[in-house]
Short mmCIF file of C-alpha atoms in Angstrom, two decimals:
data_model
loop_
_atom_site.label_atom_id
_atom_site.label_comp_id
_atom_site.label_asym_id
_atom_site.label_seq_id
_atom_site.Cartn_x
_atom_site.Cartn_y
_atom_site.Cartn_z
CA MET A 1 60.75 143.71 6.33
CA PRO A 2 58.82 140.91 5.85
CA GLY A 3 58.56 137.79 8.42
CA ASN A 4 61.91 136.65 9.70
CA MET A 5 61.57 132.80 9.40
CA THR A 6 61.98 130.47 6.80
CA PHE A 7 60.39 127.13 6.13
CA ASP A 8 63.92 125.37 6.78
CA ALA A 9 64.25 127.53 9.98
CA LEU A 10 61.02 126.30 11.23
CA LYS A 11 61.46 122.89 10.10
CA GLU A 12 64.57 123.11 12.59
CA ALA A 13 63.01 125.38 15.37
CA VAL A 14 60.07 122.30 15.40
CA GLU A 15 62.19 119.39 15.35
CA SER A 16 64.69 121.06 18.38
CA GLY A 17 61.27 121.94 20.36
CA GLY A 18 61.68 125.57 19.74
CA ILE A 19 58.52 125.91 17.97
CA ASP A 20 55.29 123.73 18.56
CA THR A 21 52.39 126.14 17.21
CA VAL A 22 51.81 128.06 14.10
CA LEU A 23 49.22 130.20 14.16
CA VAL A 24 47.83 130.85 10.62
CA ALA A 25 46.03 134.27 10.41
CA CYS A 26 43.82 136.16 7.59
CA VAL A 27 43.10 139.62 7.94
CA ASP A 28 39.02 140.37 8.50
CA MET A 29 37.11 143.49 7.22
CA GLN A 30 38.21 145.03 11.03
CA GLY A 31 41.89 144.44 10.50
CA ARG A 32 41.69 141.73 13.08
CA LEU A 33 43.62 138.15 12.62
CA MET A 34 41.37 135.79 12.35
CA GLY A 35 42.14 132.14 11.76
CA LYS A 36 43.80 128.70 13.58
CA ARG A 37 46.19 127.06 15.47
CA PHE A 38 48.08 124.24 14.19
CA HIS A 39 50.44 121.58 15.78
CA ALA A 40 53.20 123.05 13.82
CA GLN A 41 54.73 119.82 12.60
CA TYR A 42 50.89 118.91 10.70
CA PHE A 43 51.81 122.89 9.16
CA ILE A 44 55.30 121.41 7.93
CA ASP A 45 53.88 118.06 6.75
CA GLY A 46 51.11 119.84 4.65
CA GLY A 47 48.87 122.38 6.14
CA HIS A 48 51.59 125.02 5.07
CA HIS A 49 49.84 124.71 1.75
CA GLU A 50 46.27 125.78 2.78
CA THR A 51 43.69 125.58 4.82
CA HIS A 52 39.87 126.98 5.01
CA CYS A 53 37.71 129.26 7.03
CA CYS A 54 34.35 130.11 6.98
CA ASP A 55 33.54 133.15 4.53
CA TYR A 56 31.32 134.88 6.93
CA LEU A 57 34.79 136.24 8.02
CA LEU A 58 34.11 139.31 5.78
CA ALA A 59 30.60 139.44 6.81
CA ILE A 60 30.52 140.34 10.03
CA ASP A 61 30.73 143.62 12.22
CA MET A 62 33.21 143.89 15.61
CA GLU A 63 31.04 141.77 17.82
CA MET A 64 30.80 138.93 15.07
CA THR A 65 27.24 139.12 14.27
CA THR A 66 26.54 137.75 10.99
CA VAL A 67 25.25 140.73 9.18
CA PRO A 68 22.44 140.27 6.29
CA GLY A 69 22.87 142.05 2.98
CA TYR A 70 26.09 141.13 1.84
CA LYS A 71 26.45 139.97 -1.76
CA ASN A 72 29.55 137.95 -1.19
CA SER A 73 28.35 135.76 1.99
CA GLY A 74 25.05 134.94 3.89
CA TRP A 75 22.67 132.35 4.74
CA GLU A 76 21.00 132.41 1.34
CA LYS A 77 24.74 131.29 0.11
CA GLY A 78 24.85 128.32 2.84
CA TYR A 79 28.31 130.18 4.51
CA GLY A 80 30.68 128.23 2.94
CA ASP A 81 34.58 128.36 2.54
CA TYR A 82 37.03 130.22 1.97
CA VAL A 83 40.60 128.72 1.56
CA MET A 84 43.05 130.55 3.68
CA LYS A 85 46.55 130.35 1.31
CA PRO A 86 49.65 131.04 3.74
CA ASP A 87 51.99 134.13 2.33
CA MET A 88 55.35 132.21 3.27
CA ALA A 89 57.39 135.53 2.92
CA THR A 90 55.15 136.77 6.52
CA LEU A 91 56.37 133.02 8.60
CA ARG A 92 57.75 134.57 11.98
CA ALA A 93 58.15 133.32 15.40
CA LEU A 94 56.31 135.89 18.23
CA PRO A 95 58.69 136.29 21.18
CA TRP A 96 55.93 137.00 23.23
CA MET A 97 53.97 134.06 22.61
CA PRO A 98 56.31 130.82 23.77
CA GLY A 99 56.69 128.42 21.28
CA THR A 100 54.71 130.00 18.46
CA ALA A 101 55.28 130.91 15.04
CA LEU A 102 53.15 133.09 12.75
CA VAL A 103 51.91 133.30 9.36
CA LEU A 104 49.63 135.58 7.36
CA CYS A 105 47.04 134.28 4.81
CA ASP A 106 45.56 135.82 1.36
CA LEU A 107 41.89 134.64 0.86
CA LEU A 108 40.95 132.88 -2.13
CA ASP A 109 37.75 131.69 -2.95
CA HIS A 110 37.25 127.69 -4.30
CA HIS A 111 39.00 128.77 -7.77
CA HIS A 112 42.05 129.82 -5.97
CA ARG A 113 41.22 133.47 -7.16
CA GLU A 114 41.55 136.16 -4.44
CA VAL A 115 38.69 137.69 -3.05
CA PRO A 116 37.92 141.18 -4.14
CA GLN A 117 37.06 142.31 -0.79
CA SER A 118 39.54 140.74 1.42
CA PRO A 119 41.44 143.63 2.92
CA ARG A 120 44.86 142.41 1.76
CA ALA A 121 43.57 141.83 -1.76
CA ILE A 122 42.29 145.39 -1.97
CA LEU A 123 45.78 146.66 -0.72
CA LYS A 124 47.92 144.52 -3.39
CA ARG A 125 45.40 145.57 -6.32
CA GLN A 126 46.62 149.48 -5.82
CA ILE A 127 50.48 148.17 -5.21
CA ALA A 128 50.36 146.58 -8.56
CA ARG A 129 48.80 149.51 -10.05
CA ALA A 130 51.90 151.86 -8.86
CA GLU A 131 54.32 149.56 -10.00
CA ALA A 132 52.74 149.47 -13.82
CA MET A 133 53.19 153.03 -13.49
CA GLY A 134 56.78 152.35 -12.38
CA PHE A 135 56.69 153.58 -8.76
CA LYS A 136 57.18 151.58 -5.15
CA ALA A 137 54.77 152.34 -2.54
CA MET A 138 56.41 152.87 0.84
CA MET A 139 54.48 153.34 3.87
CA ALA A 140 54.72 153.93 7.83
CA THR A 141 51.44 154.16 10.62
CA GLU A 142 52.04 155.51 13.85
CA LEU A 143 49.43 153.94 16.17
CA GLU A 144 48.16 155.08 19.20
CA PHE A 145 46.41 153.44 22.05
CA PHE A 146 45.05 153.95 25.61
CA LEU A 147 46.91 151.25 28.33
CA PHE A 148 44.77 150.73 31.64
CA GLU A 149 45.74 149.49 34.85
CA THR A 150 42.31 147.97 34.86
CA SER A 151 42.63 144.34 33.37
CA PHE A 152 40.31 143.01 30.22
CA ASP A 153 38.79 140.03 33.15
CA ALA A 154 38.01 143.31 35.12
CA VAL A 155 36.63 145.15 32.25
CA ARG A 156 34.60 142.30 30.72
CA ASN A 157 33.01 141.16 34.76
CA SER A 158 31.86 145.18 34.86
CA MET A 159 30.39 144.86 31.19
CA GLN A 160 28.16 141.75 32.29
CA ALA A 161 27.51 142.97 35.94
CA SER A 162 26.06 146.51 35.34
CA GLY A 163 26.29 146.91 31.69
CA GLN A 164 28.97 149.47 31.43
CA ILE A 165 32.50 149.97 31.73
CA ARG A 166 33.39 151.15 35.24
CA ASP A 167 36.62 152.03 37.12
CA LEU A 168 38.88 152.17 34.03
CA LYS A 169 41.77 153.67 35.67
CA PRO A 170 44.74 154.86 32.74
CA ILE A 171 48.35 153.16 33.96
CA SER A 172 49.46 156.78 34.36
CA ALA A 173 47.91 160.17 35.73
CA TYR A 174 48.72 162.77 33.79
CA ASN A 175 49.40 163.87 29.86
CA GLU A 176 52.65 162.10 29.60
CA ASP A 177 53.58 163.27 26.08
CA TYR A 178 57.11 162.64 25.62
CA HIS A 179 57.48 162.12 29.12
CA ILE A 180 60.36 160.07 30.25
CA PHE A 181 59.28 159.67 34.12
CA GLN A 182 55.61 158.51 33.24
CA THR A 183 56.38 156.52 30.79
CA SER A 184 59.17 154.77 32.92
CA LYS A 185 55.91 153.50 35.17
CA GLU A 186 54.63 151.21 31.76
CA GLU A 187 57.72 149.68 30.75
CA GLU A 188 56.32 146.63 31.94
CA VAL A 189 54.52 146.37 28.81
CA MET A 190 55.91 148.83 26.67
CA ARG A 191 59.67 146.94 27.24
CA ALA A 192 58.18 143.99 25.99
CA LEU A 193 56.28 145.02 23.17
CA ARG A 194 59.25 146.79 21.58
CA ASN A 195 61.43 143.91 22.15
CA GLY A 196 58.85 141.08 21.16
CA LEU A 197 58.14 143.05 18.15
CA TYR A 198 61.73 143.39 16.90
CA GLY A 199 62.05 139.76 17.38
CA ALA A 200 59.37 138.74 15.01
CA GLY A 201 61.22 140.74 12.59
CA ILE A 202 59.05 143.86 12.70
CA PRO A 203 61.66 146.71 13.29
CA VAL A 204 60.19 149.24 16.25
CA GLU A 205 62.15 152.38 15.86
CA CYS A 206 60.46 153.58 19.53
CA SER A 207 57.46 154.25 21.67
CA LYS A 208 56.92 157.21 23.63
CA GLY A 209 53.93 158.81 26.06
CA GLU A 210 51.14 160.67 23.69
CA ALA A 211 48.70 163.19 24.63
CA ASP A 212 46.48 161.79 27.55
CA ALA A 213 46.73 160.18 30.55
CA GLY A 214 47.81 156.22 29.82
CA GLN A 215 48.26 157.01 26.10
CA GLU A 216 50.84 155.31 23.92
CA GLU A 217 52.22 155.36 20.71
CA ILE A 218 54.52 152.90 19.01
CA ASN A 219 56.23 153.57 15.98
CA VAL A 220 57.18 150.90 13.35
CA LYS A 221 60.01 151.69 10.46
CA TYR A 222 58.77 152.33 7.09
CA SER A 223 58.78 149.98 4.36
CA ASP A 224 56.85 148.81 1.56
CA ALA A 225 52.65 149.26 1.55
CA LEU A 226 52.14 145.70 2.29
CA ASP A 227 54.48 144.86 4.51
CA THR A 228 53.37 148.02 6.31
CA ALA A 229 49.98 146.92 6.47
CA ASP A 230 51.21 143.15 7.97
CA ASN A 231 52.86 144.57 10.82
CA HIS A 232 50.64 147.68 12.05
CA ALA A 233 47.88 144.28 12.11
CA ILE A 234 50.04 142.22 13.94
CA THR A 235 51.36 144.90 16.39
CA LYS A 236 47.89 145.30 17.80
CA THR A 237 47.44 141.86 17.97
CA ALA A 238 50.87 141.95 20.01
CA VAL A 239 49.72 144.95 22.21
CA LYS A 240 46.43 143.54 23.19
CA ASP A 241 48.38 139.88 24.12
CA ILE A 242 51.43 142.05 25.81
CA ALA A 243 49.09 143.54 27.61
CA HIS A 244 46.86 140.76 28.63
CA ALA A 245 49.67 138.96 29.66
CA ALA A 246 50.73 141.82 32.39
CA GLY A 247 47.13 141.91 33.89
CA LYS A 248 46.70 145.01 32.32
CA SER A 249 44.04 145.80 29.19
CA VAL A 250 43.99 148.65 26.26
CA THR A 251 42.17 150.25 23.96
CA PHE A 252 42.26 151.05 20.26
CA MET A 253 39.28 153.17 20.04
CA ALA A 254 39.30 156.39 18.10
CA LYS A 255 38.02 158.09 21.27
CA TYR A 256 36.74 156.26 24.49
CA ASP A 257 35.89 158.94 26.76
CA HIS A 258 34.83 162.55 25.38
CA ARG A 259 37.11 164.40 27.93
CA ARG A 260 40.25 162.22 26.52
CA ALA A 261 42.41 162.68 23.48
CA GLY A 262 41.42 160.41 20.62
CA SER A 263 44.10 157.63 19.31
CA SER A 264 45.53 158.44 15.97
CA SER A 265 47.12 156.33 13.47
CA HIS A 266 48.89 159.06 11.28
CA VAL A 267 49.92 157.32 7.96
CA HIS A 268 53.02 158.59 6.03
CA GLN A 269 53.92 157.72 2.47
CA SER A 270 56.03 157.91 -0.65
CA LEU A 271 56.70 156.68 -3.81
CA TRP A 272 59.69 155.51 -4.86
CA THR A 273 61.20 154.50 -8.18
CA LEU A 274 61.29 150.72 -9.18
CA ASP A 275 65.44 151.31 -8.55
CA GLY A 276 65.09 152.69 -5.47
CA LYS A 277 65.00 156.48 -5.63
CA PRO A 278 62.69 158.52 -3.72
CA ALA A 279 60.22 160.34 -6.09
CA PHE A 280 58.97 162.65 -4.21
CA PHE A 281 62.22 164.49 -4.00
CA ASP A 282 63.54 167.15 -6.03
CA PRO A 283 66.07 169.19 -4.86
CA GLU A 284 65.39 172.04 -7.64
CA ALA A 285 61.77 172.07 -6.64
CA PRO A 286 59.94 174.44 -3.81
CA HIS A 287 60.46 172.74 -0.32
CA GLY A 288 61.94 169.68 -2.56
CA MET A 289 58.38 168.53 -3.36
CA SER A 290 58.56 166.93 -7.04
CA GLU A 291 55.92 167.56 -9.44
CA LEU A 292 54.76 163.95 -8.69
CA MET A 293 54.36 164.57 -5.13
CA ARG A 294 52.52 167.44 -5.73
CA GLN A 295 50.11 165.79 -8.15
CA PHE A 296 49.79 162.71 -5.56
CA LEU A 297 49.10 164.91 -2.74
CA ALA A 298 46.62 166.48 -5.02
CA GLY A 299 44.69 163.40 -5.45
CA GLN A 300 44.10 162.72 -2.12
CA LEU A 301 43.17 165.92 -1.50
CA ALA A 302 40.65 165.74 -4.17
CA HIS A 303 39.16 162.73 -2.91
CA ALA A 304 39.51 163.29 0.65
CA GLU A 305 35.93 162.85 1.65
CA GLU A 306 35.61 159.94 -0.64
CA ILE A 307 38.36 157.54 1.31
CA THR A 308 37.24 158.90 5.18
CA ALA A 309 35.23 156.07 5.64
CA PHE A 310 38.05 153.89 5.27
CA LEU A 311 40.25 155.91 7.35
CA ALA A 312 37.59 156.56 10.18
CA PRO A 313 35.14 153.33 9.81
CA TYR A 314 32.90 153.59 12.71
CA VAL A 315 30.91 156.07 14.56
CA ASN A 316 32.90 156.31 17.59
CA SER A 317 35.77 157.60 14.77
CA TYR A 318 34.30 160.98 14.00
CA LYS A 319 34.24 161.70 17.68
CA ARG A 320 37.79 162.27 17.29
CA PHE A 321 37.79 164.79 15.30
CA CYS A 322 37.54 168.02 17.48
CA VAL A 323 39.08 171.13 17.95
CA GLY A 324 42.14 171.35 20.09
CA MET A 325 43.27 167.78 20.68
CA PHE A 326 45.36 167.57 17.72
CA ALA A 327 43.11 165.55 15.46
CA PRO A 328 42.38 167.58 12.35
CA THR A 329 39.07 169.04 11.32
CA LYS A 330 39.85 169.98 7.88
CA ALA A 331 41.67 167.62 4.94
CA VAL A 332 43.79 170.43 3.46
CA TRP A 333 47.61 170.41 3.40
CA SER A 334 50.08 172.02 5.09
CA ARG A 335 54.11 171.89 5.69
CA ASP A 336 55.12 170.77 9.52
CA ASN A 337 51.27 171.60 10.68
CA ARG A 338 49.72 169.57 12.95
CA THR A 339 46.73 170.67 12.71
CA ALA A 340 46.00 170.17 8.90
CA GLY A 341 44.47 167.04 7.59
CA PHE A 342 47.81 166.43 5.13
CA ARG A 343 51.26 167.24 6.49
CA VAL A 344 53.94 167.68 4.61
CA CYS A 345 57.10 166.12 6.62
CA GLY A 346 61.31 165.76 5.53
CA GLU A 347 61.19 168.94 3.73
CA GLY A 348 63.73 169.65 1.65
CA THR A 349 65.08 166.13 2.07
CA LYS A 350 64.95 162.59 0.56
CA ALA A 351 62.57 161.67 3.40
CA ILE A 352 60.09 164.27 2.02
CA ARG A 353 56.68 163.01 2.99
CA VAL A 354 52.92 163.07 2.75
CA GLU A 355 51.63 162.70 6.24
CA CYS A 356 47.57 162.02 6.42
CA ARG A 357 46.74 162.72 10.16
CA ILE A 358 42.91 162.06 9.72
CA GLY A 359 42.96 158.33 10.18
CA GLY A 360 42.68 156.44 13.74
CA ALA A 361 43.85 154.04 15.98
CA ASP A 362 40.61 151.89 14.89
CA LEU A 363 41.18 151.84 11.07
CA ASN A 364 41.82 148.74 9.13
CA PRO A 365 45.38 149.31 7.89
CA TYR A 366 45.16 148.04 4.56
CA LEU A 367 41.93 149.46 3.60
CA ALA A 368 43.56 152.65 5.12
CA CYS A 369 46.58 152.38 2.62
CA ALA A 370 44.87 151.20 -0.30
CA ALA A 371 42.32 154.12 -0.42
CA LEU A 372 45.37 156.57 0.26
CA LEU A 373 46.99 155.08 -2.57
CA ALA A 374 44.05 155.36 -5.07
CA ALA A 375 43.70 159.14 -4.48
CA GLY A 376 46.92 159.60 -4.96
CA LEU A 377 47.41 157.80 -8.21
CA ASP A 378 44.58 159.26 -9.53
CA GLY A 379 45.80 162.46 -8.76
CA ILE A 380 49.04 161.07 -10.89
CA GLU A 381 47.01 160.05 -13.55
CA LYS A 382 45.43 163.03 -13.87
CA LYS A 383 48.29 165.65 -13.51
CA MET A 384 46.30 167.06 -11.11
CA ASP A 385 47.51 170.52 -9.52
CA LEU A 386 48.20 171.20 -5.96
CA GLU A 387 46.20 173.77 -4.64
CA ALA A 388 47.70 176.65 -2.71
CA GLU A 389 49.17 175.91 0.97
CA MET A 390 47.26 176.62 3.94
CA ARG A 391 49.11 178.45 7.33
CA GLY A 392 48.57 178.55 10.86
CA ASP A 393 45.53 177.59 12.89
CA MET A 394 42.95 175.07 10.71
CA TYR A 395 40.74 174.94 13.68
CA SER A 396 39.75 178.62 12.90
CA THR A 397 40.15 178.38 9.14
CA ALA A 398 36.47 178.51 7.37
CA GLY A 399 35.50 178.16 3.80
CA VAL A 400 38.01 174.99 3.31
CA ARG A 401 37.36 171.63 2.95
CA GLU A 402 36.64 169.75 5.92
CA ILE A 403 36.61 166.00 6.85
CA PRO A 404 33.07 164.65 7.48
CA LYS A 405 31.64 165.36 10.26
CA THR A 406 29.98 161.97 10.80
CA LEU A 407 30.23 158.18 9.01
CA ARG A 408 26.71 158.99 7.83
CA ALA A 409 27.93 161.55 5.53
CA ALA A 410 31.61 159.84 4.70
CA ALA A 411 29.65 156.62 3.90
CA GLU A 412 27.35 158.35 1.02
CA ARG A 413 30.91 159.91 0.01
CA LEU A 414 32.48 156.58 -0.47
CA LYS A 415 28.67 155.28 -2.13
CA GLY A 416 29.02 157.92 -4.28
CA SER A 417 32.91 157.75 -5.41
CA THR A 418 33.59 157.36 -9.09
CA MET A 419 37.53 157.13 -8.16
CA LEU A 420 37.35 154.39 -5.57
CA ARG A 421 34.71 152.48 -8.02
CA GLU A 422 37.19 152.32 -10.79
CA ALA A 423 39.90 151.42 -8.50
CA MET A 424 38.71 149.20 -6.36
CA GLY A 425 35.74 147.92 -7.84
CA ASP A 426 31.78 147.85 -7.44
CA GLU A 427 32.04 145.25 -5.30
CA VAL A 428 34.42 146.37 -2.85
CA VAL A 429 32.73 149.90 -2.79
CA GLU A 430 29.54 148.14 -2.53
CA HIS A 431 30.42 145.49 0.21
CA TYR A 432 32.05 148.26 2.82
CA HIS A 433 29.44 151.02 2.27
CA HIS A 434 27.56 148.16 3.05
CA ALA A 435 29.15 147.87 6.38
CA ALA A 436 29.27 151.08 7.24
CA GLU A 437 25.59 151.24 6.78
CA TRP A 438 25.08 148.62 9.43
CA GLU A 439 27.42 150.15 12.06
CA ILE A 440 25.44 153.44 11.26
CA SER A 441 21.82 151.10 12.05
CA GLU A 442 23.05 149.60 14.89
CA GLN A 443 24.05 152.60 16.59
CA ASP A 444 21.18 154.17 15.67
CA ARG A 445 19.51 150.98 17.22
CA VAL A 446 20.72 150.90 20.61
CA VAL A 447 20.18 153.18 23.62
CA THR A 448 23.09 154.63 25.32
CA ASP A 449 24.04 155.50 28.97
CA PHE A 450 23.99 158.89 27.65
CA GLU A 451 20.25 159.03 26.62
CA LEU A 452 19.40 157.70 29.76
CA ALA A 453 21.27 160.28 32.24
CA ARG A 454 20.22 163.13 30.07
CA LEU A 455 16.54 162.48 29.68
CA PHE A 456 15.26 159.45 32.06
CA GLU A 457 13.90 162.37 34.16
CA ARG A 458 13.94 165.30 32.22
CA ALA A 459 12.48 164.13 29.11
#
């Protein structure tokens, strides 16, 4: 569901002293919330109409470097403004941040048109495309992360002192997958997270330990695609806020240590008719998979390599794809098989859906959901035939479609994708291809600790 606070309720909360601050935030290319803190009374008096931000927010990297070469923003264009237009349907109080409400914004240009490269606009375009075909896109993301005893302050001090992060201490000592006793040790953070998100109108289902020491998963109930992406972005911010307040730290890196499991963000997907019926379910069809579902999945498989850059956006993302750690290496489908890139879940029931297991916890949920939806809709439009199901251990299966092994390979497939150019527009594909190229060039440029340790004496 969307935000759980009306504008009138905000007025009452401000008048009673319960709310004094409104966070007004847009989503950047990396999926982070960016924006301003408004005095609540000013927001009510007029700030809710719109505010402004520098257009460089869609032209920076993870370190907020002003990256050259973007067509929509740069020094030669003077780094002007975008309009931040609050979507009042997303308004909510944040229980983990006393006296504070949040509203998400759409990014508009000076003519009040949505900025095509904006992640929220990219997803909304694919949602509208689905609705024009008579379908509502329903999605859910499973978000994993590592939780550490080491505080964010200690991590930063370590980086400043030595240029390295040292002494990261996971909050638990061993694999805690489904482990009740181990996860009891981190309830200070996880209970606050579950209750805080629920109080903010985000319907949390559960949290659980994941497949390594200190690894967590938080699950939010499925919803329409835009609400799911909004919930995902807010959840990541909540995790960081709550961990920081408890003197802990977290990471959403896809792979923070090559000896550890990676962190994923699986995306569950289904289409429903506009009158609320599950379009993926056919009780008479094998496994309950309707013809529409088979076409949708066929489209995602056909374009899997082209959309991977939106599911794995950094050089580090590809270090997660390794054998035997529950991250897929093959872009094939199977029923209830965690070694495949696409898993069919809820077999034979109205809950039948496609789970894409390729995405890491570092993905931008708007871009990931948009790319998956674009590929699936292309399969429906072209009435693609679904290839045969793969069975068994996909890690050891040869001669089948593989997930790109590097961001460089994925970026090339993104750039050459006719499907994505038609679905999203050339300006969007060129923009995010440029972002990938920048990430690659930065990684190519920087000397790593691994290189020093391996080559300093021996080379």
